[in-house]
Amino acid sequence: MVSRLNLTLAVKRLVRDVAARLPELAHVRASRLLVVAGEARRASRATIRPFPAGRRGPRVAVRGRAVRYVITLRPLWFLDSTPEERIDTILHELYHVSLRFDGTLHGGRRHARLPVATYQRRIRALRERYLAVAPAELVAPFAHRGLARARMWLERPAAPRRDAGPERRIYTERQLFYGLVRMGTPRRRSQG
């Protein structure tokens, strides 16, 4: 049996370490975050979806723990990103998270509130500070080329709809599986 890189685990380890090293993200709890690979969504590399407690709609729990956020990694993250861009993307999504880590998004860290250039500068600064102290073994998986494993939805939580009939209320590891994804890390990104 071939042992393949587990990207879901690699991202969770990175998130745990980022939260320990960067004060701006110290509120992030990797244990309440789910990372999955998903379908393309325009030119997006990833998205984050909040799951607030007590609100109408589906809930997600893995190993009995309520998940507050789901980060979905999109095909461009896997097929057309440098290791630094992959880490930027993870930091970018985490930066949206509420300081209360309660399944809501931070009001002042949304794209509608911050100009894109300002947001990108902040994320780049976080990445540079993090990479200056990051353990090499936590960063190495983001340069992987070839097949890797990642969690995927077998059945994905839908957004709540008023006209919908009975829907699943809780999604667990039973609605997840590990699938194969191909990582195509560019050797060098041209500047210009």
Short mmCIF file of C-alpha atoms in Angstrom, two decimals:
data_model
loop_
_atom_site.label_atom_id
_atom_site.label_comp_id
_atom_site.label_asym_id
_atom_site.label_seq_id
_atom_site.Cartn_x
_atom_site.Cartn_y
_atom_site.Cartn_z
CA MET A 1 0.00 0.00 0.00
CA VAL A 2 1.31 3.44 -0.97
CA SER A 3 1.46 5.99 1.84
CA ARG A 4 0.27 9.34 0.52
CA LEU A 5 0.55 12.79 1.99
CA ASN A 6 -2.55 13.63 4.06
CA LEU A 7 -3.21 17.26 3.11
CA THR A 8 -6.08 17.65 5.52
CA LEU A 9 -3.75 16.79 8.39
CA ALA A 10 -0.95 18.98 6.97
CA VAL A 11 -3.27 22.02 6.87
CA LYS A 12 -4.55 21.35 10.40
CA ARG A 13 -0.97 21.12 11.71
CA LEU A 14 -0.12 24.37 9.97
CA VAL A 15 -3.20 26.07 11.44
CA ARG A 16 -2.33 24.87 14.96
CA ASP A 17 1.22 26.21 14.61
CA VAL A 18 0.12 29.51 13.04
CA ALA A 19 -2.28 30.09 15.97
CA ALA A 20 0.58 29.47 18.42
CA ARG A 21 3.02 31.81 16.65
CA LEU A 22 0.95 34.71 15.28
CA PRO A 23 -0.94 36.84 17.84
CA GLU A 24 -3.39 38.02 15.14
CA LEU A 25 -4.59 34.41 14.77
CA ALA A 26 -4.18 33.20 18.36
CA HIS A 27 -7.98 32.82 18.68
CA VAL A 28 -8.10 30.11 15.98
CA ARG A 29 -8.66 26.57 17.25
CA ALA A 30 -7.65 23.88 14.78
CA SER A 31 -9.78 21.34 16.65
CA ARG A 32 -12.95 23.25 15.65
CA LEU A 33 -11.94 23.64 12.00
CA LEU A 34 -12.66 21.21 9.18
CA VAL A 35 -10.57 21.23 6.00
CA VAL A 36 -11.95 19.66 2.83
CA ALA A 37 -11.14 19.60 -0.88
CA GLY A 38 -13.99 20.83 -3.05
CA GLU A 39 -15.13 21.82 -6.50
CA ALA A 40 -14.04 24.87 -8.45
CA ARG A 41 -15.66 28.20 -7.66
CA ARG A 42 -14.64 30.81 -10.21
CA ALA A 43 -10.99 31.80 -9.62
CA SER A 44 -11.14 31.04 -5.89
CA ARG A 45 -8.35 29.03 -4.26
CA ALA A 46 -10.36 28.46 -1.06
CA THR A 47 -13.41 29.56 0.87
CA ILE A 48 -14.37 29.56 4.53
CA ARG A 49 -17.88 28.80 5.75
CA PRO A 50 -18.97 29.56 9.31
CA PHE A 51 -21.21 27.27 11.34
CA PRO A 52 -22.43 29.39 14.28
CA ALA A 53 -23.85 27.68 17.34
CA GLY A 54 -27.55 28.05 17.96
CA ARG A 55 -28.46 29.33 14.51
CA ARG A 56 -30.88 27.73 12.09
CA GLY A 57 -29.34 25.37 9.59
CA PRO A 58 -27.07 22.37 9.51
CA ARG A 59 -24.37 21.63 12.06
CA VAL A 60 -21.08 19.83 11.56
CA ALA A 61 -19.37 17.68 14.17
CA VAL A 62 -16.26 15.54 13.79
CA ARG A 63 -15.36 13.04 16.50
CA GLY A 64 -18.11 14.53 18.62
CA ARG A 65 -16.71 18.09 18.49
CA ALA A 66 -18.73 20.90 16.97
CA VAL A 67 -17.01 22.38 13.93
CA ARG A 68 -17.24 26.17 13.76
CA TYR A 69 -15.63 26.72 10.33
CA VAL A 70 -15.07 24.69 7.18
CA ILE A 71 -12.26 25.67 4.84
CA THR A 72 -12.77 24.29 1.35
CA LEU A 73 -9.63 24.10 -0.77
CA ARG A 74 -10.44 24.62 -4.44
CA PRO A 75 -8.70 23.09 -7.53
CA LEU A 76 -6.53 26.18 -8.14
CA TRP A 77 -5.05 25.70 -4.63
CA PHE A 78 -3.98 22.18 -5.61
CA LEU A 79 -3.06 22.64 -9.26
CA ASP A 80 -1.74 26.15 -9.72
CA SER A 81 -0.27 27.53 -6.49
CA THR A 82 3.22 27.89 -5.14
CA PRO A 83 3.84 26.74 -1.55
CA GLU A 84 3.82 30.39 -0.42
CA GLU A 85 0.50 31.02 -2.21
CA ARG A 86 -0.99 27.97 -0.50
CA ILE A 87 0.05 29.26 2.91
CA ASP A 88 -1.21 32.75 1.99
CA THR A 89 -4.57 31.21 1.13
CA ILE A 90 -4.86 29.42 4.48
CA LEU A 91 -3.88 32.61 6.34
CA HIS A 92 -6.32 34.61 4.21
CA GLU A 93 -9.24 32.36 5.16
CA LEU A 94 -8.26 32.26 8.85
CA TYR A 95 -8.06 36.06 8.93
CA HIS A 96 -11.81 36.20 8.19
CA VAL A 97 -12.63 34.30 11.42
CA SER A 98 -14.25 36.16 14.32
CA LEU A 99 -11.99 36.88 17.30
CA ARG A 100 -14.55 34.99 19.42
CA PHE A 101 -14.10 31.90 17.20
CA ASP A 102 -17.83 31.33 17.53
CA GLY A 103 -18.73 30.35 13.99
CA THR A 104 -19.12 33.89 12.68
CA LEU A 105 -16.93 36.04 10.48
CA HIS A 106 -15.04 39.13 11.68
CA GLY A 107 -16.96 42.22 10.59
CA GLY A 108 -13.85 44.31 9.94
CA ARG A 109 -11.92 41.59 8.11
CA ARG A 110 -14.33 41.06 5.27
CA HIS A 111 -13.57 41.95 1.67
CA ALA A 112 -16.39 44.48 1.62
CA ARG A 113 -14.73 46.38 4.51
CA LEU A 114 -11.04 46.20 3.57
CA PRO A 115 -9.62 47.15 0.18
CA VAL A 116 -8.10 44.13 -1.58
CA ALA A 117 -4.60 45.65 -1.58
CA THR A 118 -4.74 46.27 2.18
CA TYR A 119 -6.00 42.75 2.86
CA GLN A 120 -3.26 41.25 0.68
CA ARG A 121 -0.56 43.32 2.41
CA ARG A 122 -1.72 42.10 5.81
CA ILE A 123 -1.74 38.47 4.70
CA ARG A 124 1.69 38.79 3.06
CA ALA A 125 3.10 40.31 6.28
CA LEU A 126 1.61 37.47 8.34
CA ARG A 127 3.08 34.89 5.94
CA GLU A 128 6.54 36.47 6.01
CA ARG A 129 6.56 36.60 9.82
CA TYR A 130 5.31 33.04 10.04
CA LEU A 131 7.74 31.56 7.50
CA ALA A 132 10.65 33.21 9.35
CA VAL A 133 9.94 30.95 12.37
CA ALA A 134 7.94 28.04 10.93
CA PRO A 135 9.28 24.50 11.33
CA ALA A 136 10.37 23.16 7.94
CA GLU A 137 8.42 19.92 8.40
CA LEU A 138 5.14 21.87 8.66
CA VAL A 139 5.82 23.92 5.52
CA ALA A 140 7.23 21.08 3.35
CA PRO A 141 3.87 19.44 2.47
CA PHE A 142 2.76 22.61 0.68
CA ALA A 143 5.46 22.06 -1.97
CA HIS A 144 4.28 18.51 -2.71
CA ARG A 145 3.89 17.44 -6.33
CA GLY A 146 1.76 14.46 -7.30
CA LEU A 147 -1.11 12.65 -5.60
CA ALA A 148 -2.14 13.33 -2.02
CA ARG A 149 -5.14 12.50 0.17
CA ALA A 150 -7.70 15.03 1.36
CA ARG A 151 -11.06 14.90 3.07
CA MET A 152 -14.04 15.50 0.83
CA TRP A 153 -17.77 15.69 1.33
CA LEU A 154 -19.75 12.60 0.46
CA GLU A 155 -22.79 14.70 1.30
CA ARG A 156 -22.23 18.44 1.79
CA PRO A 157 -24.25 20.66 4.14
CA ALA A 158 -26.60 22.84 2.14
CA ALA A 159 -27.42 26.42 3.01
CA PRO A 160 -30.68 26.63 4.94
CA ARG A 161 -33.73 27.25 2.74
CA ARG A 162 -37.21 28.19 3.85
CA ASP A 163 -38.92 26.08 1.18
CA ALA A 164 -36.86 22.95 1.75
CA GLY A 165 -38.34 19.78 3.15
CA PRO A 166 -36.66 17.69 5.81
CA GLU A 167 -32.88 18.01 5.61
CA ARG A 168 -30.04 16.46 7.50
CA ARG A 169 -29.45 18.48 10.66
CA ILE A 170 -26.00 17.24 11.58
CA TYR A 171 -23.09 16.25 9.38
CA THR A 172 -20.37 14.03 10.82
CA GLU A 173 -17.43 11.97 9.63
CA ARG A 174 -20.06 9.65 8.07
CA GLN A 175 -20.61 12.32 5.40
CA LEU A 176 -16.85 12.65 4.74
CA PHE A 177 -14.33 10.46 2.96
CA TYR A 178 -10.70 10.64 1.89
CA GLY A 179 -10.16 11.09 -1.82
CA LEU A 180 -7.11 11.63 -3.99
CA VAL A 181 -6.13 15.06 -5.26
CA ARG A 182 -3.32 15.99 -7.60
CA MET A 183 -0.98 18.78 -6.57
CA GLY A 184 0.72 20.62 -9.41
CA THR A 185 3.09 23.03 -7.76
CA PRO A 186 4.65 25.43 -10.30
CA ARG A 187 8.43 25.27 -10.13
CA ARG A 188 8.75 29.04 -10.34
CA ARG A 189 6.20 31.81 -10.71
CA SER A 190 7.20 34.51 -13.19
CA GLN A 191 7.32 38.03 -11.79
CA GLY A 192 5.48 40.55 -13.91
#
